[in-house]
Amino acid sequence: MSEAEELQKLADKEYEFGFVTDVESDSLPPGLDEDTIREIVRRKGEPDWLLEYRLKAFRHWQTMEDPAWAKVNKNVVNYQDLIYYSAPKPKKQLESLDEVDPELLETFEKLGISLEEQKRLSNVAVDAVFDSVSVATTFSDKLAELGIIFCSFSEAVKEHPELIRKYLGSVVPYTDNFYSALNSAVFSDGSFCYIPKGVACPMELSTYFRINAAGTGQFERTLIVADEGSTVSYLEGCTAPMRDENQLHAAVVELVALEEATIKYSTVQNWYPGDADGVGGIYNFVTKRGLCKGDRSKISWTQVETGSAITWKYPSCILQGDDSIGEFYSVALTNNFQQADTGTKMVHLGKRTKSTIISKGISAGKGQNTYRGLVDIKKGAEDARNFSQCDSMLLGDRCGAHTFPYVEVRNPSAKVEHEATTSKIGEDQIFYCNQRGISTEDAVSMIVNGFCKEVFSELPMEFAVEAQKLLAVSLEGSVG
Amino acid sequence: MSAHENEEKMILDVNNLHASVEGSPILKGLNLSVKPGEVHAIMGPNGSGKSTFANVLAGREDYTVDSGSVSYSGLDLLDLDPEERACEGIFLAFQYPVSIPGISNAYFLRSALNAVRRYREESEVDAVDFLQLVREKMKLVGMDEKLLQRSVNDGFSGGEKKRNEILQMAVLDPKLAILDETDSGLDIDALRIVAEGVNALRGGDRAFIVVTHYQRLLDYIVPDHVHVLSEGQIVRSGDKTLAHELEREGYSWLESGHAREKTQEAS
């Protein structure tokens, strides 16, 4: 088979997770007004303070405009056409996995996340979010022995209202941006995690997000609080069926690290990217921010973004505590008509705060990939340090890579370094591999993996393997 | 001996090969026959088509074969993809070895070896066996083991890159090795080390085609046959003494129109 034919064959391969699960769902009609929010609150049995919070956010959202500054072309989202709440039936409180709809369990099996298996064998606790609600959380009991809370957001609102009230919106206020306001108004579920003082969480905590129902927006909320001296590593994965419409995913993730706490947050994002002609795909407009509140705290973001029609997000760190550390490691891949405008903000407030940014953008097909980052060193951030490295790789000549690094320094003792490179995957490199017996497909994935090595090495072991495979799948048909 | 009988013994038989790059013809009727175990040197001035020939044999995409045939071990070579040719035992030592940042030399080489072994329906080599094999071969080419963990050719010196090519050759164990200007960019010590590596791999049925502009490489890798390529054809063939003659006379005689005459004299 010629190289062109082989690549065509690969290009024709479909998005592996594009199936739809046949479960009855209980949805609200499309549209958004205060009554929609009241109905969400009623169905979820939420307290008045949360209703008030949601309504304030909604009223604020109505005063805002859909932002347009990102370097992406997007269709206008009609917010009145979206469904804001969709839950698989039956909607009763689940006591154990045995009560979960077998269709749902099968879905997660297909996605490679066997909740049953997880429960018995692996050292990963999983919270699975299907459309708007969390369907199963594993290992909660075992974690509870250590005082660790890991549950769906809805459950946390009921069981731990004092923690939610204290921290909800404390890092990403609803006034922050258009999508965070919308999320604050309508979020339906997500994950909550609290690690008590001095506890090192003994297993990876993981949430798996799945959009299933058509016409729904997914607005989940994640809140992680690491108390003094605690550590936690958290993983997040996402998939969605193939649909011709652009579905909106507007999540908010808030991390709070108190004194000497460490949070490591890893994402492998594989939402449906749309087809080869750019039809359909998820709009992934997410606000993620971590607050290094205490001295010597540390927050590390690692993201591998291969899915979505448009990825638009900036996982950021507010380095408030003295000697706190923020890290951002990112691989963003755009193929076909995918677009990404992603990066980070590192806001240095405390003394001797340090941040590291490593960004790898890969563009293939007609993909457009933008790194946008801000290093903001405030006046009081004595002896702050930042190192940024932004590398772009182009596959083919119809794609684009763009870099917008913003640096603001208000303290003369700061030391900020920035490096950037752009390279093209060479036919030379591919031929070199071919001449040693390695197929073109394997060669491309090897070269790209090499390019992303610094980021992959930050991922937990199993995730790193998954990320490499995902990258190989996403790259299929990208050279030729 | 008839052409047909000849073919039986040939590892490579190139017949009236015409090839072009971006529309301009480079090879214009090249003929060459190589028997197992032989070392052939291809010499010639810049632009005569030496590197084109090496790349056409390896199957590089930018090089278009317009007519002619190449038979390799009884196969129609031109019908095979580059990776199939590699798996069938053709190895090209690159003039400019390519770097692959982030991929260790060891990982790359093991991937290549296992790709070749899968093609031959042999079992894959595990990390332990591989390490043993590669250590042995590294001694052969006098290479520092540290280079195994470094990214492929990334930040290697000229000499390290060329030695790395020879190491790959040693591990992949080809039937026909093509050395494209392996001497370019090497000082005399590096050249000697690389040549010693190649000589260590000589023997048995393995054939070599050594493409070079200068005779000096052939002081170390002594060929059985020397061919002069000019304007896309082999215009003269002889034994190793031809290389010395070229060293003395240079290639200017090619332009004087005696080329054809001399070929006839020689044959």
XYZ file of C-alpha atoms in Angstrom:
747
model
C 0.000 0.000 0.000
C 1.331 3.439 -0.871
C 1.856 5.997 1.833
C -1.056 8.068 0.556
C -3.446 5.111 0.611
C -2.313 4.095 4.044
C -2.820 7.566 5.381
C -6.236 7.757 3.767
C -7.202 4.523 5.447
C -6.114 5.881 8.778
C -7.861 9.166 8.184
C -11.092 7.288 7.582
C -10.874 5.681 10.955
C -13.569 7.068 13.137
C -13.516 8.639 16.553
C -13.437 5.633 18.801
C -15.745 6.947 21.500
C -18.452 8.322 19.257
C -21.229 5.935 20.281
C -24.451 6.956 22.012
C -25.687 5.107 25.071
C -29.341 4.158 24.988
C -30.499 5.210 28.423
C -33.649 7.026 29.251
C -32.847 10.471 30.416
C -34.700 12.949 32.423
C -34.100 16.332 30.833
C -35.356 19.846 31.163
C -36.630 21.469 27.971
C -34.115 23.710 26.207
C -33.822 27.291 27.299
C -32.479 29.293 30.204
C -34.164 31.728 32.564
C -34.529 32.023 36.344
C -37.187 29.330 36.326
C -34.767 26.893 34.693
C -32.348 27.504 37.534
C -35.101 27.110 40.147
C -36.071 23.833 38.501
C -32.479 22.529 38.573
C -32.277 23.450 42.254
C -35.646 21.816 42.943
C -34.758 18.578 41.191
C -31.440 18.394 42.928
C -32.951 19.339 46.265
C -30.408 22.081 46.841
C -30.449 24.559 49.727
C -31.508 28.182 49.418
C -28.001 29.588 49.701
C -27.021 27.758 46.554
C -30.125 28.967 44.750
C -29.176 32.522 45.721
C -25.635 31.986 44.483
C -26.880 30.610 41.177
C -29.351 33.446 40.674
C -26.721 36.101 41.397
C -24.437 34.430 38.885
C -27.234 34.236 36.324
C -28.128 37.899 36.730
C -24.502 38.839 36.335
C -24.164 36.597 33.290
C -27.046 38.401 31.604
C -25.045 41.627 31.748
C -22.060 40.014 30.002
C -21.165 39.477 26.369
C -19.938 36.272 24.779
C -16.203 37.024 24.542
C -14.567 37.030 21.127
C -10.905 37.731 21.783
C -9.597 34.192 21.352
C -7.894 33.270 18.090
C -10.648 30.862 17.091
C -13.537 30.835 14.646
C -16.654 29.621 16.329
C -20.314 29.378 15.528
C -22.590 31.541 17.626
C -23.888 29.524 20.526
C -27.579 30.097 21.075
C -27.899 29.703 24.799
C -31.667 29.388 24.618
C -31.365 26.272 22.449
C -29.332 24.332 24.982
C -30.592 21.826 27.494
C -29.226 22.710 30.904
C -30.078 19.584 32.788
C -30.040 15.979 31.648
C -29.771 12.999 33.956
C -29.943 9.308 33.199
C -33.045 7.740 34.786
C -33.721 6.570 37.430
C -32.601 9.508 39.404
C -32.698 7.998 42.839
C -29.746 8.111 45.178
C -27.406 5.243 44.391
C -26.090 3.224 47.281
C -23.595 1.121 45.384
C -22.404 0.319 41.907
C -24.860 -2.566 41.754
C -27.637 -0.043 41.447
C -26.120 1.759 38.496
C -27.895 1.255 35.184
C -26.065 -1.604 33.417
C -26.159 0.413 30.176
C -24.168 3.100 31.921
C -21.658 0.694 33.328
C -21.270 -0.742 29.852
C -20.593 2.729 28.514
C -17.778 3.242 30.945
C -16.493 -0.237 30.149
C -16.350 0.736 26.463
C -14.420 3.814 27.414
C -11.896 1.616 29.110
C -12.978 2.658 32.585
C -14.360 -0.392 34.201
C -15.915 0.842 37.397
C -16.363 -2.734 38.573
C -12.715 -3.482 37.968
C -11.636 -0.231 39.479
C -13.559 -0.997 42.581
C -11.695 -4.225 43.129
C -8.268 -3.872 41.679
C -6.717 -0.645 40.736
C -5.434 2.076 42.886
C -7.534 4.778 41.308
C -10.733 6.105 42.805
C -13.171 7.145 40.101
C -16.090 9.518 40.000
C -18.008 9.070 36.734
C -20.075 11.984 35.487
C -22.606 11.139 32.795
C -24.190 14.178 31.154
C -25.119 16.357 34.080
C -24.885 14.023 37.040
C -22.375 11.878 38.798
C -23.361 8.215 38.420
C -20.814 6.420 40.500
C -17.948 7.138 42.793
C -15.642 4.319 43.747
C -13.495 3.883 46.839
C -15.283 6.591 48.829
C -15.454 4.432 51.941
C -11.833 3.503 51.903
C -10.835 7.140 51.467
C -13.190 8.202 54.240
C -11.121 6.220 56.729
C -8.338 8.754 56.135
C -10.755 11.636 56.364
C -10.553 12.230 52.630
C -13.780 13.361 51.052
C -14.195 12.346 47.421
C -17.730 12.509 46.107
C -19.985 14.105 43.554
C -20.529 17.799 43.899
C -24.229 17.290 44.618
C -23.461 14.990 47.483
C -20.925 17.444 48.865
C -23.534 20.202 48.849
C -25.694 17.983 51.064
C -23.049 16.408 53.267
C -20.396 19.104 53.543
C -22.148 22.427 53.002
C -19.700 24.304 55.230
C -16.770 23.411 52.953
C -18.660 24.170 49.760
C -19.896 27.508 51.095
C -16.402 28.429 52.157
C -14.632 27.587 48.928
C -17.163 27.667 46.069
C -16.250 30.651 43.908
C -13.297 31.552 46.096
C -10.805 30.997 43.272
C -13.013 31.549 40.239
C -15.730 34.039 41.212
C -18.821 33.979 39.028
C -17.922 37.487 37.926
C -14.656 36.192 36.459
C -15.803 35.612 32.920
C -18.799 34.842 30.736
C -18.504 31.076 30.996
C -17.716 30.969 34.693
C -20.851 33.082 35.303
C -22.915 30.709 33.166
C -21.442 27.677 34.897
C -22.087 29.150 38.351
C -25.726 29.645 37.390
C -26.444 26.236 35.916
C -23.779 23.726 36.977
C -25.426 20.416 37.687
C -22.707 18.201 39.086
C -19.012 17.468 39.201
C -16.541 16.292 41.764
C -15.544 17.491 45.171
C -12.435 16.502 46.989
C -11.049 17.457 50.368
C -7.771 16.181 51.760
C -7.412 16.815 55.485
C -4.327 18.199 57.235
C -1.166 16.210 56.802
C -2.731 13.432 54.735
C -1.065 12.189 51.574
C -3.858 10.724 49.467
C -2.761 7.120 48.867
C -4.335 6.749 45.427
C -4.968 8.763 42.305
C -8.390 10.395 42.335
C -10.066 10.452 38.983
C -13.193 11.855 37.392
C -14.431 10.649 34.064
C -16.754 12.966 32.189
C -19.079 11.777 29.476
C -21.542 13.852 27.465
C -24.248 11.573 26.057
C -27.550 13.352 25.469
C -27.969 15.502 22.361
C -28.365 19.240 22.629
C -27.093 19.417 26.161
C -24.459 21.663 27.507
C -22.194 20.181 30.118
C -21.434 22.477 33.014
C -19.619 20.620 35.688
C -17.931 21.980 38.708
C -14.843 20.612 40.351
C -13.514 21.802 43.662
C -10.421 20.404 45.311
C -9.216 21.615 48.676
C -5.904 20.368 50.008
C -5.528 21.271 53.659
C -2.184 22.055 55.320
C 0.615 19.657 54.481
C -1.554 17.334 52.395
C -0.928 16.003 48.884
C -3.219 14.750 46.160
C -2.981 13.732 42.531
C -6.140 14.109 40.522
C -6.922 12.895 36.999
C -9.651 13.949 34.634
C -10.732 12.295 31.383
C -13.443 13.234 28.920
C -15.256 11.781 25.884
C -18.469 12.438 23.968
C -20.502 10.874 21.136
C -20.191 12.068 17.566
C -22.858 14.612 16.767
C -23.214 17.138 13.980
C -23.875 20.028 16.310
C -21.338 21.829 18.436
C -21.961 20.933 22.041
C -20.840 23.316 24.739
C -18.757 22.184 27.663
C -18.164 25.027 30.099
C -16.716 23.651 33.305
C -15.162 25.431 36.238
C -12.365 23.839 38.221
C -11.137 25.424 41.422
C -8.139 24.222 43.403
C -7.111 25.492 46.811
C -3.771 24.509 48.320
C -3.174 25.575 51.892
C 0.207 25.764 53.604
C 2.675 23.174 52.302
C -0.044 21.347 50.396
C 0.511 19.959 46.907
C -2.112 19.403 44.219
C -1.271 17.741 40.962
C -4.080 17.962 38.425
C -3.829 15.999 35.171
C -6.242 16.119 32.279
C -6.502 13.933 29.224
C -9.173 15.629 27.167
C -10.616 13.645 24.280
C -14.000 15.215 23.600
C -15.369 14.526 20.142
C -13.341 16.785 17.800
C -15.822 17.001 14.919
C -15.441 15.170 11.631
C -12.747 15.635 8.998
C -14.779 18.456 7.402
C -15.058 20.357 10.657
C -18.706 19.514 11.321
C -19.707 19.023 14.938
C -17.435 18.627 17.916
C -17.337 19.938 21.435
C -16.691 23.540 22.374
C -14.453 23.109 25.355
C -14.545 26.472 27.148
C -13.300 25.790 30.611
C -12.080 27.947 33.477
C -9.467 26.224 35.614
C -7.595 27.998 38.326
C -5.637 27.052 41.375
C -4.873 29.153 44.407
C -1.626 28.489 46.206
C -2.990 30.072 49.321
C -0.510 28.914 51.896
C 3.256 29.304 52.058
C 5.274 26.606 50.296
C 2.197 25.210 48.602
C 2.344 23.847 45.084
C -0.096 23.379 42.235
C 0.846 21.574 39.083
C -1.367 21.392 35.996
C -0.665 18.833 33.301
C -2.957 18.688 30.323
C -3.074 16.636 27.152
C -5.692 18.168 24.902
C -6.379 16.128 21.781
C -10.163 16.369 21.412
C -12.795 19.116 20.999
C -13.578 21.249 17.974
C -12.369 24.236 19.980
C -10.321 24.142 23.139
C -10.233 27.453 24.920
C -8.800 27.381 28.416
C -5.994 28.593 30.618
C -5.376 26.498 33.730
C -3.766 29.058 35.991
C -2.081 29.509 39.344
C -2.376 32.350 41.804
C 0.829 32.140 43.784
C -0.255 33.901 46.944
C 1.739 32.077 49.609
C 5.437 32.843 49.962
C 7.676 30.248 48.286
C 4.693 28.729 46.520
C 5.151 26.980 43.192
C 2.991 26.857 40.081
C 3.551 24.546 37.143
C 1.847 24.126 33.787
C 2.697 21.314 31.387
C 0.618 21.153 28.257
C 0.315 19.210 25.036
C -2.351 20.510 22.685
C -2.941 18.784 19.395
C -5.181 20.074 16.628
C -5.945 18.002 13.534
C -8.442 18.496 10.685
C -10.366 21.677 11.559
C -9.701 21.653 15.293
C -8.687 24.868 17.017
C -6.995 25.433 20.320
C -6.285 28.668 22.162
C -4.765 27.548 25.402
C -2.042 28.360 27.862
C -1.825 29.547 31.430
C -1.653 32.497 33.757
C 0.897 32.551 36.534
C 0.168 35.365 38.961
C 3.027 35.893 41.400
C 1.980 37.615 44.623
C 4.104 35.956 47.295
C 7.811 36.256 47.850
C 10.165 33.806 46.128
C 7.301 32.291 44.181
C 8.319 30.134 41.269
C 6.507 29.094 38.110
C 7.334 26.824 35.205
C 5.468 26.689 31.913
C 6.152 24.003 29.326
C 3.788 24.095 26.363
C 3.877 21.840 23.313
C 1.503 22.648 20.484
C 1.069 20.271 17.563
C -0.868 21.306 14.501
C -1.879 18.947 11.714
C -4.416 19.020 8.887
C -5.970 22.490 8.954
C -5.664 22.712 12.722
C -4.878 26.025 14.389
C -2.974 26.020 17.630
C -2.382 29.056 19.802
C -0.402 29.356 22.992
C -1.514 32.328 25.066
C 0.071 32.838 28.425
C 0.535 35.491 31.055
C 3.302 35.721 33.583
C 2.250 38.452 35.992
C 4.747 39.408 38.671
C 3.131 41.753 41.166
C 4.881 44.407 43.200
C 5.262 42.390 46.385
C 6.618 39.266 44.675
C 10.213 39.685 45.752
C 12.655 37.365 43.942
C 9.998 35.661 41.846
C 11.121 33.312 39.107
C 9.491 32.089 35.952
C 10.670 29.854 33.187
C 8.518 29.429 30.081
C 9.114 27.239 27.102
C 6.640 27.152 24.226
C 7.340 24.822 21.362
C 5.199 24.332 18.294
C 5.308 21.569 15.747
C 3.650 21.687 12.361
C 2.619 18.638 10.381
C 1.919 19.595 6.803
C 1.551 23.098 5.367
C -2.121 23.899 5.906
C -2.035 24.233 9.686
C -0.961 27.085 11.911
C 0.864 27.715 15.185
C 0.731 30.986 17.113
C 2.334 32.118 20.345
C 1.236 35.059 22.499
C 3.349 35.199 25.639
C 2.440 38.164 27.849
C 4.800 39.160 30.610
C 4.099 41.833 33.212
C 6.751 42.510 35.797
C 6.239 45.015 38.607
C 9.100 43.937 40.813
C 12.684 44.528 39.639
C 14.069 41.484 41.461
C 12.056 39.112 39.244
C 13.739 36.768 36.845
C 11.680 35.719 33.846
C 12.880 33.504 31.040
C 11.025 32.658 27.873
C 12.010 30.281 25.099
C 9.997 29.476 22.021
C 10.581 27.284 18.979
C 8.596 26.265 15.940
C 9.530 23.204 13.935
C 8.087 21.224 11.101
C 7.903 17.486 11.264
C 10.381 16.663 8.568
C 9.886 14.270 5.702
C 13.550 13.710 6.418
C 12.718 12.395 9.881
C 9.966 10.156 8.556
C 12.141 8.790 5.767
C 14.938 8.179 8.234
C 12.579 6.040 10.335
C 11.192 4.309 7.223
C 14.701 3.437 6.129
C 15.217 1.702 9.441
C 12.077 -0.378 8.898
C 9.632 1.767 10.913
C 6.267 2.495 9.251
C 5.200 6.072 8.574
C 2.416 5.868 11.128
C 4.747 4.674 13.855
C 7.352 7.205 12.792
C 4.992 10.171 13.110
C 3.779 9.060 16.488
C 7.339 8.449 17.649
C 8.519 11.879 16.530
C 5.542 13.643 18.122
C 5.926 11.662 21.332
C 9.551 12.681 21.459
C 8.470 16.295 21.056
C 6.018 15.942 23.978
C 8.315 13.989 26.247
C 8.808 16.680 28.880
C 5.050 16.893 29.386
C 4.282 13.177 29.307
C 6.900 12.559 31.938
C 4.781 14.691 34.295
C 1.730 12.443 33.919
C 1.045 9.512 36.230
C 2.330 6.315 34.614
C -0.909 4.799 33.278
C -2.111 8.145 32.059
C 1.134 8.727 30.202
C 0.643 5.491 28.296
C -2.959 6.426 27.520
C -1.868 9.880 26.393
C 0.698 8.450 24.005
C -1.863 6.117 22.478
C -4.376 8.912 22.221
C -1.867 11.097 20.473
C -1.164 8.342 17.963
C -4.892 7.936 17.254
C -5.455 11.662 16.948
C -2.575 11.979 14.530
C -3.798 9.288 12.193
C -4.029 10.544 8.666
C -2.253 13.771 9.480
C 0.777 13.430 7.231
C 0.833 13.041 3.495
C 27.973 -15.695 -19.145
C 24.491 -14.686 -20.222
C 22.575 -11.961 -18.414
C 20.125 -14.504 -17.126
C 22.699 -16.703 -15.450
C 24.276 -13.599 -13.959
C 21.036 -12.625 -12.274
C 20.942 -15.793 -10.226
C 24.002 -14.757 -8.303
C 23.291 -11.044 -8.053
C 22.101 -9.387 -4.888
C 21.462 -6.206 -6.857
C 20.917 -5.768 -10.564
C 20.275 -2.256 -11.819
C 19.224 -2.074 -15.421
C 19.071 1.108 -17.504
C 17.781 3.154 -14.571
C 16.414 6.628 -15.266
C 15.354 8.801 -12.349
C 14.524 12.452 -11.806
C 14.162 14.906 -8.969
C 11.463 17.569 -9.234
C 11.198 16.975 -12.953
C 14.880 17.217 -13.820
C 16.481 13.958 -14.955
C 19.476 12.928 -12.837
C 20.072 9.253 -13.546
C 20.166 8.560 -17.274
C 20.580 4.883 -17.894
C 22.543 3.529 -14.959
C 23.620 -0.115 -14.996
C 25.193 -1.909 -12.054
C 25.417 -5.498 -10.861
C 26.488 -6.404 -7.332
C 27.158 -9.929 -6.110
C 26.815 -10.999 -2.487
C 29.887 -10.143 -0.436
C 31.210 -7.548 -2.863
C 32.153 -3.976 -2.058
C 31.467 -1.494 -4.843
C 32.594 2.101 -4.695
C 30.693 4.718 -6.676
C 32.739 7.813 -7.297
C 32.124 10.907 -9.330
C 32.037 14.682 -9.252
C 29.339 16.704 -7.483
C 26.034 16.539 -9.290
C 26.841 13.312 -11.119
C 23.936 11.513 -9.396
C 25.732 9.537 -6.652
C 23.436 10.533 -3.804
C 20.397 10.295 -6.054
C 21.317 6.713 -6.802
C 21.679 5.908 -3.089
C 18.320 7.524 -2.298
C 16.532 5.843 -5.214
C 17.693 2.471 -3.919
C 16.354 3.318 -0.462
C 13.049 4.528 -1.934
C 13.005 8.177 -0.965
C 9.752 9.776 -2.062
C 11.104 12.897 -3.806
C 13.039 10.761 -6.262
C 10.976 9.573 -9.221
C 12.002 6.524 -11.177
C 11.141 7.205 -14.832
C 12.224 3.923 -16.383
C 14.491 0.955 -15.944
C 14.439 -1.825 -13.390
C 16.117 -2.746 -10.144
C 16.111 -6.326 -9.000
C 17.188 -7.040 -5.440
C 17.516 -10.608 -4.152
C 15.006 -11.704 -6.753
C 12.489 -8.973 -5.807
C 11.361 -5.998 -7.853
C 12.870 -3.397 -5.588
C 10.972 -0.469 -7.107
C 7.723 -2.109 -6.068
C 8.555 -1.942 -2.366
C 7.944 0.853 0.168
C 11.016 2.278 1.890
C 10.243 0.385 5.114
C 9.779 -2.871 3.187
C 13.141 -2.383 1.536
C 14.679 -1.800 4.947
C 13.036 -4.929 6.295
C 14.290 -6.878 3.281
C 17.826 -5.939 4.283
C 18.692 -2.689 2.533
C 20.420 -0.199 4.787
C 21.300 3.368 3.894
C 23.896 5.120 6.019
C 22.836 8.749 5.605
C 25.107 11.546 4.529
C 23.253 13.786 6.987
C 21.781 11.601 9.758
C 18.539 13.095 11.045
C 17.942 13.929 14.715
C 14.778 12.959 16.612
C 14.585 14.971 19.851
C 13.000 13.268 22.848
C 13.439 9.731 21.537
C 16.377 7.853 22.971
C 18.805 6.170 20.662
C 18.117 2.875 22.417
C 14.341 3.161 21.989
C 14.683 4.092 18.336
C 17.053 1.282 17.561
C 14.956 -1.307 19.354
C 11.820 -0.095 17.546
C 13.661 -0.446 14.249
C 15.032 -3.874 15.091
C 11.625 -5.129 16.174
C 9.931 -3.685 13.093
C 12.397 -5.614 10.954
C 11.948 -8.760 13.039
C 8.146 -8.568 12.864
C 8.413 -8.280 9.092
C 10.543 -11.399 9.035
C 8.067 -13.110 11.353
C 10.665 -13.389 14.077
C 9.883 -12.782 17.726
C 10.511 -9.314 19.110
C 13.587 -8.667 21.194
C 12.970 -7.692 24.805
C 14.811 -4.874 26.526
C 17.331 -7.139 28.240
C 18.357 -9.082 25.142
C 18.441 -5.882 23.168
C 20.799 -4.231 25.600
C 23.132 -7.170 25.433
C 23.124 -7.119 21.641
C 23.622 -3.395 21.365
C 26.469 -3.344 23.891
C 28.304 -5.923 21.879
C 27.798 -3.943 18.666
C 28.839 -0.695 20.338
C 32.218 -2.164 21.091
C 32.524 -3.018 17.428
C 32.105 0.611 16.379
C 33.884 2.069 19.416
C 30.872 4.012 20.619
C 30.310 5.370 24.115
C 27.384 3.684 25.855
C 26.152 7.044 27.076
C 24.991 7.764 23.543
C 22.320 5.078 23.935
C 20.309 7.208 26.348
C 20.723 10.426 24.383
C 18.090 11.475 21.848
C 18.691 10.125 18.340
C 21.523 12.177 16.772
C 20.437 15.201 18.815
C 23.472 17.314 19.586
C 25.799 14.568 18.341
C 29.096 15.608 16.791
C 29.647 14.769 13.127
C 31.746 11.768 14.085
C 29.193 10.530 16.644
C 26.420 10.734 14.056
C 28.321 8.688 11.511
C 29.344 6.149 14.117
C 25.714 5.926 15.163
C 24.822 5.062 11.568
C 27.329 2.240 11.607
C 25.977 1.034 14.963
C 22.485 0.901 13.484
C 23.866 -1.028 10.566
C 25.540 -3.488 12.906
C 22.328 -4.051 14.860
C 20.021 -4.309 11.854
C 22.362 -6.700 10.058
C 21.537 -5.769 6.433
C 22.238 -7.749 3.266
C 23.073 -4.655 1.269
C 24.536 -1.594 2.953
C 24.726 1.688 1.084
C 27.067 4.315 2.505
C 26.209 7.783 1.218
C 29.248 10.067 1.538
C 29.973 8.607 4.947
C 33.331 10.383 4.920
C 31.869 13.874 4.576
C 32.477 16.089 7.559
C 34.824 13.655 9.284
C 38.378 14.338 10.350
C 40.907 11.644 9.679
C 40.618 9.974 13.086
C 36.836 9.808 12.922
C 37.060 8.508 9.379
C 39.375 5.724 10.485
C 37.072 4.677 13.325
C 34.016 4.638 11.068
C 35.882 2.676 8.398
C 37.030 0.133 10.982
C 33.415 -0.337 11.991
C 32.432 -0.952 8.390
C 35.318 -3.365 7.849
C 34.246 -5.308 10.915
C 30.877 -5.792 9.246
C 32.356 -6.981 5.976
C 32.340 -10.624 5.238
C 29.883 -13.330 4.378
C 27.244 -12.375 1.854
C 26.818 -8.794 2.936
C 27.394 -6.438 0.025
C 28.313 -2.748 0.204
C 27.866 0.193 -2.086
C 30.147 2.975 -0.947
C 29.296 6.350 -2.441
C 32.090 8.875 -2.121
C 33.550 11.904 -3.738
C 37.047 11.364 -2.397
C 39.380 8.480 -2.641
C 40.592 8.764 0.969
C 37.722 6.687 2.382
C 38.747 3.891 0.031
C 42.175 3.751 1.666
C 40.333 2.357 4.670
C 37.429 0.563 3.051
C 39.113 -1.162 0.161
C 36.600 -1.882 -2.610
C 36.438 -4.833 -4.986
C 35.100 -2.632 -7.757
C 35.189 1.090 -8.451
C 32.740 2.843 -10.758
C 32.785 6.392 -12.003
C 29.439 8.077 -12.302
C 29.083 11.030 -14.628
C 25.911 12.751 -15.715
C 23.776 9.916 -14.472
C 25.640 7.016 -16.056
C 28.488 4.789 -15.023
C 31.148 5.799 -17.471
C 34.026 3.758 -16.219
C 34.549 0.717 -14.045
C 37.665 -0.885 -12.684
C 39.325 -2.294 -9.597
C 40.658 -0.367 -6.592
C 43.487 1.145 -8.648
C 40.933 3.230 -10.515
C 40.314 5.166 -7.332
C 43.985 6.097 -7.097
C 43.969 7.149 -10.694
C 41.025 9.424 -10.011
C 42.836 10.856 -7.013
C 45.718 11.858 -9.260
C 43.764 13.038 -12.273
C 40.623 14.404 -10.673
C 37.370 14.343 -12.590
C 38.253 16.951 -15.206
C 38.904 14.302 -17.838
C 35.189 13.493 -17.784
C 34.441 16.828 -19.384
C 36.871 16.305 -22.239
C 34.640 13.771 -23.921
C 36.944 10.795 -23.338
C 34.628 9.251 -20.868
C 32.943 6.764 -23.194
C 36.181 5.840 -24.833
C 37.816 5.085 -21.520
C 34.918 2.902 -20.428
C 35.347 0.827 -23.516
C 39.069 0.520 -22.921
C 38.440 -0.671 -19.446
C 35.927 -3.309 -20.326
